[in-house]
Amino acid sequence: MIVVHHLENSRSLRVLWALEELGLEYQIKSYPRNPRTRLAPPELRAVHPLGKSPVITDGPLMLAESGAILEYLVETYGNGALRPAPGTPERQQYRYFMHYAEGSLMPLMLLRLVIGRMGEKPVPIVVRSFGRILGNAIHASFVRPNLQRHMDFLESELTQRAWFAGALFTAADIQISYPLEVAGQRAGLDAGRPRLMDFLRRIHERPAYARAIARGGALAPIS
């Protein structure tokens, strides 16, 4: 039986969603975030040394990293579902977006979140003003223009095809969904990019997505 070590309001929703799309049975072991730091609890370190989520166990196998988990599930249990056929242009697109989501896009989202907190608690009060000024400068000079470039790129990709890897929904769409959800909450993704907003609408309408939310909880606004 596959067990998902699921941190609330996190990337691990993607794993639940993929399992629902594949129609697999699984169990959830849920972990709450620390209400003050919003970090994962130390109990996750008993599962994986980094104490991060998502992590799955499947018999003797323990596997971390959402992209690696999605690829494992699709390769092991997919029977051709959720990925394009080998040797096709769509397969190359699929591979690219499976890695792009966490390798290129999500680091910018995390940087946006971190600099947004530089002027807030628990930063010492004597340096909060400086932290706020520095954070605003980094955001204006680096983060915002790069995020806009990425959002423009992704918007243009969806002018060419229905989903990120082609005409069919794949695990690449699941993988890229989380940074786009974050972009809608914190990085200015709005109706000015209608294809990306339509992408979010369409994934939210998928029955498997709704089942994953019902079991693992919705993605609350990140603060």
Tab-separated table of C-alpha atoms in Angstrom:
chain	number	residue	atom	x	y	z
A	1	MET	CA	0.000	0.000	0.000
A	2	ILE	CA	1.307	3.442	-0.915
A	3	VAL	CA	1.532	5.790	2.067
A	4	VAL	CA	1.747	9.540	1.475
A	5	HIS	CA	3.377	11.585	4.215
A	6	HIS	CA	1.329	14.702	3.587
A	7	LEU	CA	2.118	18.147	4.971
A	8	GLU	CA	-0.910	20.397	5.049
A	9	ASN	CA	-1.055	23.176	2.447
A	10	SER	CA	1.989	21.991	0.536
A	11	ARG	CA	3.412	20.436	-2.603
A	12	SER	CA	2.247	17.017	-1.472
A	13	LEU	CA	-1.247	17.820	-2.744
A	14	ARG	CA	0.190	17.077	-6.185
A	15	VAL	CA	0.977	13.511	-5.112
A	16	LEU	CA	-2.549	12.942	-3.828
A	17	TRP	CA	-3.918	14.364	-7.064
A	18	ALA	CA	-1.736	12.084	-9.216
A	19	LEU	CA	-2.810	9.053	-7.187
A	20	GLU	CA	-6.450	10.013	-7.708
A	21	GLU	CA	-5.910	10.510	-11.455
A	22	LEU	CA	-4.361	7.031	-11.642
A	23	GLY	CA	-7.131	5.487	-9.540
A	24	LEU	CA	-4.707	4.005	-7.015
A	25	GLU	CA	-5.416	3.093	-3.420
A	26	TYR	CA	-3.291	4.876	-0.849
A	27	GLN	CA	-3.144	5.954	2.768
A	28	ILE	CA	-2.387	9.429	4.083
A	29	LYS	CA	-0.340	10.264	7.140
A	30	SER	CA	-0.941	13.970	7.713
A	31	TYR	CA	1.338	16.461	9.418
A	32	PRO	CA	0.365	19.982	10.558
A	33	ARG	CA	2.594	22.980	9.999
A	34	ASN	CA	4.070	24.836	12.949
A	35	PRO	CA	1.523	27.649	13.498
A	36	ARG	CA	4.270	30.219	14.157
A	37	THR	CA	6.955	29.327	11.608
A	38	ARG	CA	4.687	27.563	9.071
A	39	LEU	CA	7.426	24.931	8.712
A	40	ALA	CA	7.047	21.171	8.740
A	41	PRO	CA	7.079	19.462	12.147
A	42	PRO	CA	10.164	17.522	13.312
A	43	GLU	CA	8.237	14.246	13.072
A	44	LEU	CA	8.841	14.244	9.317
A	45	ARG	CA	12.558	13.766	9.959
A	46	ALA	CA	11.760	10.263	11.135
A	47	VAL	CA	10.530	9.587	7.603
A	48	HIS	CA	13.208	11.446	5.623
A	49	PRO	CA	16.381	13.090	6.980
A	50	LEU	CA	15.505	16.478	5.474
A	51	GLY	CA	12.141	16.519	7.225
A	52	LYS	CA	10.335	17.672	4.106
A	53	SER	CA	7.140	16.702	2.332
A	54	PRO	CA	6.061	15.051	0.123
A	55	VAL	CA	7.459	11.643	0.891
A	56	ILE	CA	5.889	8.334	-0.049
A	57	THR	CA	6.547	4.792	0.983
A	58	ASP	CA	5.576	1.906	-1.265
A	59	GLY	CA	6.514	-1.319	0.418
A	60	PRO	CA	10.267	-1.067	1.127
A	61	LEU	CA	10.677	1.982	-1.134
A	62	MET	CA	10.907	5.455	0.377
A	63	LEU	CA	10.892	8.326	-2.107
A	64	ALA	CA	10.970	12.111	-1.701
A	65	GLU	CA	10.690	15.066	-4.119
A	66	SER	CA	7.365	15.626	-5.838
A	67	GLY	CA	8.751	15.351	-9.378
A	68	ALA	CA	10.506	12.071	-8.632
A	69	ILE	CA	7.377	10.738	-6.934
A	70	LEU	CA	5.130	11.661	-9.865
A	71	GLU	CA	7.512	10.040	-12.339
A	72	TYR	CA	7.692	6.895	-10.210
A	73	LEU	CA	3.909	6.628	-9.957
A	74	VAL	CA	3.397	7.166	-13.670
A	75	GLU	CA	6.160	4.744	-14.668
A	76	THR	CA	5.155	2.058	-12.174
A	77	TYR	CA	1.387	2.235	-12.204
A	78	GLY	CA	0.337	4.454	-15.109
A	79	ASN	CA	0.137	1.933	-17.949
A	80	GLY	CA	0.748	4.779	-20.373
A	81	ALA	CA	-1.486	7.303	-18.596
A	82	LEU	CA	-0.421	10.841	-17.654
A	83	ARG	CA	2.595	11.010	-19.989
A	84	PRO	CA	3.082	11.238	-23.749
A	85	ALA	CA	4.460	8.379	-25.789
A	86	PRO	CA	8.258	7.971	-25.878
A	87	GLY	CA	10.067	9.540	-28.807
A	88	THR	CA	7.430	12.196	-29.476
A	89	PRO	CA	7.813	15.995	-29.316
A	90	GLU	CA	5.191	15.936	-26.570
A	91	ARG	CA	7.430	13.683	-24.483
A	92	GLN	CA	10.208	16.282	-24.713
A	93	GLN	CA	7.800	19.002	-23.597
A	94	TYR	CA	6.664	16.750	-20.780
A	95	ARG	CA	10.234	16.198	-19.582
A	96	TYR	CA	10.997	19.909	-19.761
A	97	PHE	CA	8.022	21.046	-17.694
A	98	MET	CA	8.452	18.257	-15.148
A	99	HIS	CA	11.859	19.774	-14.347
A	100	TYR	CA	11.089	23.430	-15.060
A	101	ALA	CA	8.363	23.653	-12.406
A	102	GLU	CA	10.709	23.149	-9.457
A	103	GLY	CA	14.033	23.930	-11.104
A	104	SER	CA	13.229	27.354	-12.578
A	105	LEU	CA	9.809	28.618	-11.499
A	106	MET	CA	9.380	27.597	-7.866
A	107	PRO	CA	12.670	29.117	-6.616
A	108	LEU	CA	11.395	32.530	-7.704
A	109	MET	CA	8.141	31.937	-5.826
A	110	LEU	CA	10.051	31.011	-2.696
A	111	LEU	CA	12.288	34.058	-3.016
A	112	ARG	CA	9.181	36.207	-3.388
A	113	LEU	CA	7.797	34.715	-0.172
A	114	VAL	CA	11.045	35.105	1.762
A	115	ILE	CA	11.659	38.742	0.864
A	116	GLY	CA	8.036	39.497	1.687
A	117	ARG	CA	8.756	38.404	5.254
A	118	MET	CA	11.977	40.364	5.713
A	119	GLY	CA	10.154	43.217	7.431
A	120	GLU	CA	7.915	41.028	9.591
A	121	LYS	CA	8.197	38.968	12.780
A	122	PRO	CA	10.253	37.032	13.858
A	123	VAL	CA	12.811	39.418	12.302
A	124	PRO	CA	14.064	41.601	15.197
A	125	ILE	CA	12.252	44.914	15.354
A	126	VAL	CA	15.486	46.895	15.090
A	127	VAL	CA	16.173	45.534	11.598
A	128	ARG	CA	12.626	45.214	10.243
A	129	SER	CA	12.640	48.595	8.509
A	130	PHE	CA	15.940	47.829	6.807
A	131	GLY	CA	14.695	44.361	5.914
A	132	ARG	CA	11.565	45.803	4.362
A	133	ILE	CA	13.562	48.307	2.308
A	134	LEU	CA	16.040	45.655	1.180
A	135	GLY	CA	13.276	43.192	0.358
A	136	ASN	CA	11.400	45.754	-1.716
A	137	ALA	CA	14.573	46.584	-3.627
A	138	ILE	CA	15.297	42.917	-4.408
A	139	HIS	CA	11.721	42.366	-5.463
A	140	ALA	CA	11.647	45.402	-7.760
A	141	SER	CA	15.038	44.813	-9.378
A	142	PHE	CA	15.117	41.016	-9.661
A	143	VAL	CA	12.115	39.009	-8.541
A	144	ARG	CA	9.250	40.910	-10.164
A	145	PRO	CA	10.803	41.258	-13.643
A	146	ASN	CA	11.838	37.601	-13.651
A	147	LEU	CA	8.413	36.441	-12.511
A	148	GLN	CA	6.790	38.524	-15.221
A	149	ARG	CA	9.100	36.946	-17.805
A	150	HIS	CA	8.162	33.461	-16.619
A	151	MET	CA	4.449	34.228	-16.575
A	152	ASP	CA	4.658	35.645	-20.100
A	153	PHE	CA	6.526	32.524	-21.236
A	154	LEU	CA	3.954	30.172	-19.720
A	155	GLU	CA	1.050	32.183	-21.108
A	156	SER	CA	2.585	31.941	-24.575
A	157	GLU	CA	3.084	28.177	-24.213
A	158	LEU	CA	-0.641	27.706	-23.715
A	159	THR	CA	-1.399	29.585	-26.925
A	160	GLN	CA	0.158	26.629	-28.756
A	161	ARG	CA	-1.564	23.693	-27.053
A	162	ALA	CA	-4.261	22.856	-24.524
A	163	TRP	CA	-1.903	21.556	-21.854
A	164	PHE	CA	1.772	22.126	-21.143
A	165	ALA	CA	2.969	18.923	-22.817
A	166	GLY	CA	0.451	18.821	-25.655
A	167	ALA	CA	-3.189	18.150	-26.359
A	168	LEU	CA	-3.584	15.758	-23.421
A	169	PHE	CA	-3.400	16.351	-19.673
A	170	THR	CA	-0.242	14.837	-18.143
A	171	ALA	CA	1.710	14.675	-14.899
A	172	ALA	CA	3.608	17.759	-16.100
A	173	ASP	CA	0.409	19.753	-15.592
A	174	ILE	CA	0.138	18.365	-12.076
A	175	GLN	CA	3.761	19.269	-11.391
A	176	ILE	CA	3.478	22.857	-12.617
A	177	SER	CA	0.146	23.442	-10.899
A	178	TYR	CA	1.617	24.257	-7.479
A	179	PRO	CA	3.872	27.186	-8.498
A	180	LEU	CA	1.013	28.554	-10.593
A	181	GLU	CA	-1.340	28.314	-7.615
A	182	VAL	CA	1.261	30.229	-5.598
A	183	ALA	CA	1.588	32.773	-8.407
A	184	GLY	CA	-2.143	33.367	-8.230
A	185	GLN	CA	-1.898	33.952	-4.473
A	186	ARG	CA	1.311	35.925	-4.173
A	187	ALA	CA	2.902	36.803	-7.510
A	188	GLY	CA	0.310	38.750	-9.451
A	189	LEU	CA	-1.094	36.062	-11.728
A	190	ASP	CA	-4.519	37.397	-12.677
A	191	ALA	CA	-6.955	37.911	-15.538
A	192	GLY	CA	-4.249	39.715	-17.488
A	193	ARG	CA	-2.979	36.236	-18.417
A	194	PRO	CA	-6.234	34.519	-19.398
A	195	ARG	CA	-4.734	31.233	-20.573
A	196	LEU	CA	-2.988	30.600	-17.274
A	197	MET	CA	-6.127	31.517	-15.371
A	198	ASP	CA	-8.079	29.146	-17.601
A	199	PHE	CA	-5.505	26.439	-16.855
A	200	LEU	CA	-6.139	26.869	-13.130
A	201	ARG	CA	-9.888	26.806	-13.692
A	202	ARG	CA	-9.659	23.592	-15.699
A	203	ILE	CA	-7.489	21.747	-13.182
A	204	HIS	CA	-9.824	22.779	-10.365
A	205	GLU	CA	-12.709	21.244	-12.308
A	206	ARG	CA	-11.066	17.838	-12.630
A	207	PRO	CA	-12.822	15.242	-10.444
A	208	ALA	CA	-9.491	13.755	-9.314
A	209	TYR	CA	-8.334	17.184	-8.134
A	210	ALA	CA	-11.534	17.582	-6.121
A	211	ARG	CA	-11.027	14.154	-4.549
A	212	ALA	CA	-7.446	15.036	-3.606
A	213	ILE	CA	-8.660	18.261	-1.961
A	214	ALA	CA	-11.328	16.321	-0.088
A	215	ARG	CA	-8.734	13.957	1.343
A	216	GLY	CA	-5.773	16.282	1.840
A	217	GLY	CA	-7.257	19.741	2.290
A	218	ALA	CA	-7.323	22.791	0.050
A	219	LEU	CA	-4.344	25.015	-0.658
A	220	ALA	CA	-4.859	28.010	1.625
A	221	PRO	CA	-3.314	31.386	0.767
A	222	ILE	CA	0.369	31.376	1.638
A	223	SER	CA	1.438	34.120	4.008
